[in-house]
PDB file of C-alpha atoms in Angstrom:
ATOM      1  CA  MET A1023      -6.651 -22.201  19.826  1.00 81.00           C
ATOM      2  CA  PHE A1024      -7.405 -21.528  15.894  1.00 83.00           C
ATOM      3  CA  SER A1025     -10.218 -19.671  16.409  1.00 81.00           C
ATOM      4  CA  GLN A1026      -8.882 -17.692  19.843  1.00 82.00           C
ATOM      5  CA  ILE A1027      -5.262 -17.279  18.190  1.00 83.00           C
ATOM      6  CA  ILE A1028      -4.471 -18.074  14.754  1.00 88.00           C
ATOM      7  CA  PHE A1029      -7.891 -17.494  12.739  1.00 87.00           C
ATOM      8  CA  PRO A1030      -7.949 -13.778  13.894  1.00 86.00           C
ATOM      9  CA  GLY A1031      -4.122 -13.288  13.714  1.00 86.00           C
ATOM     10  CA  ALA A1032      -4.410 -13.723   9.577  1.00 89.00           C
ATOM     11  CA  LEU A1033      -7.170 -11.855   8.713  1.00 89.00           C
ATOM     12  CA  PRO A1034      -5.380  -8.803   8.402  1.00 88.00           C
ATOM     13  CA  SER A1035      -3.894 -11.303   5.997  1.00 90.00           C
ATOM     14  CA  ILE A1036      -6.582 -12.698   4.480  1.00 92.00           C
ATOM     15  CA  LEU A1037      -8.927  -9.231   4.124  1.00 90.00           C
ATOM     16  CA  VAL A1038      -5.972  -8.390   2.424  1.00 89.00           C
ATOM     17  CA  GLY A1039      -6.483 -10.732   0.222  1.00 93.00           C
ATOM     18  CA  LEU A1040      -9.714 -10.208  -0.486  1.00 93.00           C
ATOM     19  CA  ARG A1041      -9.027  -6.750  -1.795  1.00 91.00           C
ATOM     20  CA  TYR A1042      -6.373  -7.337  -4.111  1.00 92.00           C
ATOM     21  CA  SER A1043      -8.062 -10.485  -5.425  1.00 94.00           C
ATOM     22  CA  LEU A1044     -11.373  -8.383  -5.835  1.00 92.00           C
ATOM     23  CA  GLY A1045      -9.103  -5.831  -8.167  1.00 90.00           C
ATOM     24  CA  LEU A1046      -7.852  -8.606  -9.776  1.00 94.00           C
ATOM     25  CA  MET A1047     -11.484  -9.983 -10.334  1.00 93.00           C
ATOM     26  CA  TRP A1048     -12.475  -6.641 -11.804  1.00 91.00           C
ATOM     27  CA  LEU A1049     -10.014  -6.293 -13.827  1.00 91.00           C
ATOM     28  CA  THR A1050     -10.137 -10.146 -15.583  1.00 93.00           C
ATOM     29  CA  LEU A1051     -14.352  -8.988 -16.037  1.00 90.00           C
ATOM     30  CA  ILE A1052     -14.065  -6.017 -17.938  1.00 90.00           C
ATOM     31  CA  VAL A1053     -11.341  -7.848 -20.306  1.00 90.00           C
ATOM     32  CA  ALA A1054     -13.338 -11.045 -21.003  1.00 90.00           C
ATOM     33  CA  GLU A1055     -16.448  -8.762 -20.861  1.00 88.00           C
ATOM     34  CA  THR A1056     -14.659  -6.406 -24.512  1.00 87.00           C
ATOM     35  CA  ILE A1057     -13.250  -9.558 -25.749  1.00 87.00           C
ATOM     36  CA  ALA A1058     -15.358 -12.997 -25.372  1.00 85.00           C
ATOM     37  CA  THR A1059     -19.161 -12.386 -24.736  1.00 84.00           C
ATOM     38  CA  THR A1060     -22.818 -11.789 -26.751  1.00 87.00           C
ATOM     39  CA  SER A1061     -23.783  -9.127 -24.115  1.00 88.00           C
ATOM     40  CA  GLY A1062     -22.945  -6.742 -20.697  1.00 89.00           C
ATOM     41  CA  ILE A1063     -21.466  -3.553 -19.791  1.00 91.00           C
ATOM     42  CA  GLY A1064     -18.090  -4.369 -22.090  1.00 90.00           C
ATOM     43  CA  GLN A1065     -20.464  -5.672 -25.297  1.00 90.00           C
ATOM     44  CA  MET A1066     -22.917  -2.608 -24.697  1.00 92.00           C
ATOM     45  CA  ALA A1067     -19.161  -0.308 -24.965  1.00 92.00           C
ATOM     46  CA  MET A1068     -17.251  -2.897 -27.697  1.00 91.00           C
ATOM     47  CA  ASN A1069     -20.584  -1.463 -29.729  1.00 92.00           C
ATOM     48  CA  ALA A1070     -20.757   1.735 -29.124  1.00 93.00           C
ATOM     49  CA  ARG A1071     -16.971   2.190 -29.554  1.00 91.00           C
ATOM     50  CA  GLU A1072     -17.680   0.702 -33.492  1.00 91.00           C
ATOM     51  CA  PHE A1073     -20.429   3.925 -33.986  1.00 93.00           C
ATOM     52  CA  MET A1074     -18.655   7.085 -32.349  1.00 92.00           C
ATOM     53  CA  GLN A1075     -20.936   6.857 -28.958  1.00 94.00           C
ATOM     54  CA  THR A1076     -18.554   7.925 -26.793  1.00 94.00           C
ATOM     55  CA  ASP A1077     -21.029   8.627 -24.952  1.00 95.00           C
ATOM     56  CA  VAL A1078     -21.998   5.654 -23.771  1.00 95.00           C
ATOM     57  CA  VAL A1079     -18.588   4.380 -23.817  1.00 95.00           C
ATOM     58  CA  VAL A1080     -17.705   7.084 -21.288  1.00 96.00           C
ATOM     59  CA  LEU A1081     -20.645   5.865 -19.077  1.00 96.00           C
ATOM     60  CA  ALA A1082     -19.214   2.215 -19.557  1.00 94.00           C
ATOM     61  CA  ILE A1083     -15.981   3.004 -17.792  1.00 94.00           C
ATOM     62  CA  LEU A1084     -18.319   5.154 -14.914  1.00 96.00           C
ATOM     63  CA  ILE A1085     -20.243   1.824 -14.193  1.00 95.00           C
ATOM     64  CA  TYR A1086     -16.730  -0.189 -14.259  1.00 93.00           C
ATOM     65  CA  ALA A1087     -15.300   2.893 -11.264  1.00 93.00           C
ATOM     66  CA  LEU A1088     -18.640   2.929  -9.260  1.00 95.00           C
ATOM     67  CA  LEU A1089     -18.742  -1.309  -9.025  1.00 93.00           C
ATOM     68  CA  GLY A1090     -14.656  -1.798  -8.586  1.00 92.00           C
ATOM     69  CA  LYS A1091     -14.992   0.996  -5.777  1.00 93.00           C
ATOM     70  CA  LEU A1092     -18.564   0.142  -3.930  1.00 94.00           C
ATOM     71  CA  ALA A1093     -16.926  -3.545  -3.783  1.00 92.00           C
ATOM     72  CA  ASP A1094     -13.628  -1.799  -2.090  1.00 91.00           C
ATOM     73  CA  THR A1095     -15.359  -0.160   0.490  1.00 91.00           C
ATOM     74  CA  SER A1096     -17.900  -2.855   0.672  1.00 92.00           C
ATOM     75  CA  VAL A1097     -14.656  -5.273   2.136  1.00 91.00           C
ATOM     76  CA  HIS A1098     -12.837  -1.903   3.348  1.00 88.00           C
ATOM     77  CA  PHE A1099     -16.015  -1.351   5.439  1.00 89.00           C
ATOM     78  CA  LEU A1100     -16.102  -5.082   6.584  1.00 89.00           C
ATOM     79  CA  GLU A1101     -11.849  -4.587   7.339  1.00 87.00           C
ATOM     80  CA  ARG A1102     -12.517  -1.492   9.759  1.00 85.00           C
ATOM     81  CA  ARG A1103     -15.714  -3.871  11.557  1.00 87.00           C
ATOM     82  CA  ILE A1104     -13.503  -7.378  12.206  1.00 88.00           C
ATOM     83  CA  LEU A1105     -10.494  -5.378  13.315  1.00 86.00           C
ATOM     84  CA  GLN A1106     -11.602  -3.054  15.701  1.00 82.00           C
ATOM     85  CA  TRP A1107      -9.088  -4.687  18.353  1.00 80.00           C
ATOM     86  CA  HIS A1108      -5.987  -4.650  16.252  1.00 77.00           C
ATOM     87  CA  PRO A1109      -3.712  -1.403  16.188  1.00 75.00           C
ATOM     88  CA  GLY A1110      -3.660  -0.912  12.258  1.00 72.00           C
ATOM     89  CA  PHE A1111      -6.964  -0.105  11.820  1.00 69.00           C
ATOM     90  CA  LYS A1112      -7.396   2.015  14.486  1.00 62.00           C
ATOM     91  CA  CYS A1113      -5.850   5.277  12.670  1.00 53.00           C
ATOM     92  CA  SER A1114      -8.786   6.358   9.580  1.00 52.00           C
ATOM     93  CA  SER A1115      -6.827   9.721   7.995  1.00 51.00           C
ATOM     94  CA  LEU A1116      -5.029   8.486   5.383  1.00 57.00           C
ATOM     95  CA  LEU A1117      -3.143  11.629   6.195  1.00 53.00           C
ATOM     96  CA  LEU A1118      -1.811   9.838   9.159  1.00 55.00           C
ATOM     97  CA  TRP A1119      -0.094   7.384   7.545  1.00 58.00           C
ATOM     98  CA  VAL A1120       1.929   8.892   4.869  1.00 60.00           C
ATOM     99  CA  ALA A1121       3.484  11.306   7.237  1.00 59.00           C
ATOM    100  CA  ALA A1122       4.074   7.868   9.963  1.00 60.00           C
ATOM    101  CA  GLN A1123       5.345   7.285   6.492  1.00 61.00           C
ATOM    102  CA  SER A1124       7.723   9.418   6.073  1.00 60.00           C
ATOM    103  CA  VAL A1125       9.206  10.059   9.605  1.00 56.00           C
ATOM    104  CA  GLY A1126      10.356   6.065   9.256  1.00 54.00           C
ATOM    105  CA  HIS A1127       7.902   4.128  11.694  1.00 50.00           C
ATOM    106  CA  ARG A1128       5.888   0.837  10.751  1.00 54.00           C
ATOM    107  CA  PRO A1129       2.639   1.115   9.096  1.00 53.00           C
ATOM    108  CA  GLY A1130       0.638  -1.242  12.139  1.00 54.00           C
ATOM    109  CA  ARG A1131       1.841   1.152  14.962  1.00 53.00           C
ATOM    110  CA  ILE A1132       0.985   4.687  14.061  1.00 50.00           C
ATOM    111  CA  GLU A1133      -0.405   7.263  17.129  1.00 53.00           C
ATOM    112  CA  PRO A1134      -0.855  10.900  16.470  1.00 53.00           C
ATOM    113  CA  ARG A1135       1.587  12.026  18.924  1.00 55.00           C
ATOM    114  CA  ALA A1136       3.602   9.254  17.641  1.00 51.00           C
ATOM    115  CA  ILE A1137       4.610  11.297  14.429  1.00 54.00           C
ATOM    116  CA  LYS A1138       8.181  13.286  15.014  1.00 58.00           C
ATOM    117  CA  ARG A1139      10.794  14.228  13.145  1.00 58.00           C
ATOM    118  CA  ARG A1140      13.426  13.031  12.479  1.00 59.00           C
ATOM    119  CA  PRO A1141      17.280  12.938  13.726  1.00 57.00           C
ATOM    120  CA  LYS A1142      19.945  14.343  11.343  1.00 55.00           C
ATOM    121  CA  PRO A1143      22.127  12.057  10.370  1.00 54.00           C
ATOM    122  CA  TYR A1144      25.710  12.073  11.032  1.00 53.00           C
ATOM    123  CA  PRO A1145      28.730  14.069   9.498  1.00 51.00           C
ATOM    124  CA  LEU A1146      29.877  10.771   8.680  1.00 51.00           C
ATOM    125  CA  LEU A1147      27.165   9.030   6.646  1.00 54.00           C
ATOM    126  CA  THR A1148      26.303  11.599   4.667  1.00 58.00           C
ATOM    127  CA  LYS A1149      29.460  11.791   2.398  1.00 61.00           C
ATOM    128  CA  PRO A1150      30.074   9.421  -0.424  1.00 64.00           C
ATOM    129  CA  ARG A1151      31.215   6.070  -0.114  1.00 63.00           C
ATOM    130  CA  HIS A1152      34.670   7.152  -1.874  1.00 63.00           C
ATOM    131  CA  GLU A1153      34.828   9.723   0.380  1.00 68.00           C
ATOM    132  CA  ALA A1154      34.159   8.350   3.416  1.00 63.00           C
ATOM    133  CA  ARG A1155      37.138   5.504   2.139  1.00 65.00           C
ATOM    134  CA  GLU A1156      39.391   8.530   1.790  1.00 69.00           C
ATOM    135  CA  ASP A1157      38.895   9.851   4.836  1.00 65.00           C
ATOM    136  CA  ILE A1158      39.471   6.844   6.468  1.00 65.00           C
ATOM    137  CA  LYS A1159      42.681   6.190   4.807  1.00 67.00           C
ATOM    138  CA  LYS A1160      44.589   9.386   6.332  1.00 67.00           C
ATOM    139  CA  GLN A1161      43.695   8.837   9.461  1.00 64.00           C
ATOM    140  CA  LYS A1162      46.162   7.534  11.073  1.00 60.00           C
ATOM    141  CA  HIS A1163      46.541   4.424  13.317  1.00 58.00           C
ATOM    142  CA  PRO A1164      48.069   3.443  16.549  1.00 50.00           C
ATOM    143  CA  LYS A1165      51.295   1.528  16.049  1.00 53.00           C
ATOM    144  CA  LYS A1166      51.449  -2.009  16.483  1.00 52.00           C
ATOM    145  CA  ILE A1167      52.665  -2.879  19.959  1.00 54.00           C
ATOM    146  CA  LYS A1168      55.275  -5.627  19.276  1.00 53.00           C
TER     147      LYS A1168
END
């Protein structure tokens, strides 16, 4: 039961947590290397900052960015590979996801043919709350039957 139902159902959340934790890991690593180390990319950047070597500082930033992007892309590839059965990972276009969000669909149920225009709201719902209350008060209510 665990390997057939529970673990596959939890895999999307596990992999999202892995991507999130990788981002926090890189942030922590950069801060730690910058503050308290005697070697590494952060120390190289700090030495370059002290001697006004902006090209080395920019290089260190680019190295961190590339390593972070490589880690995120590798986990994203792993998600696509492992979660081929999941309907939320079948759509590969970010544009379709954004379009579906603007229409109001849930992100796990995106299909290209499911994107439609929003229906126009009811006119009563478009008024501000205080105007709607006044309209309701002005309406004549039927007399109570005794």
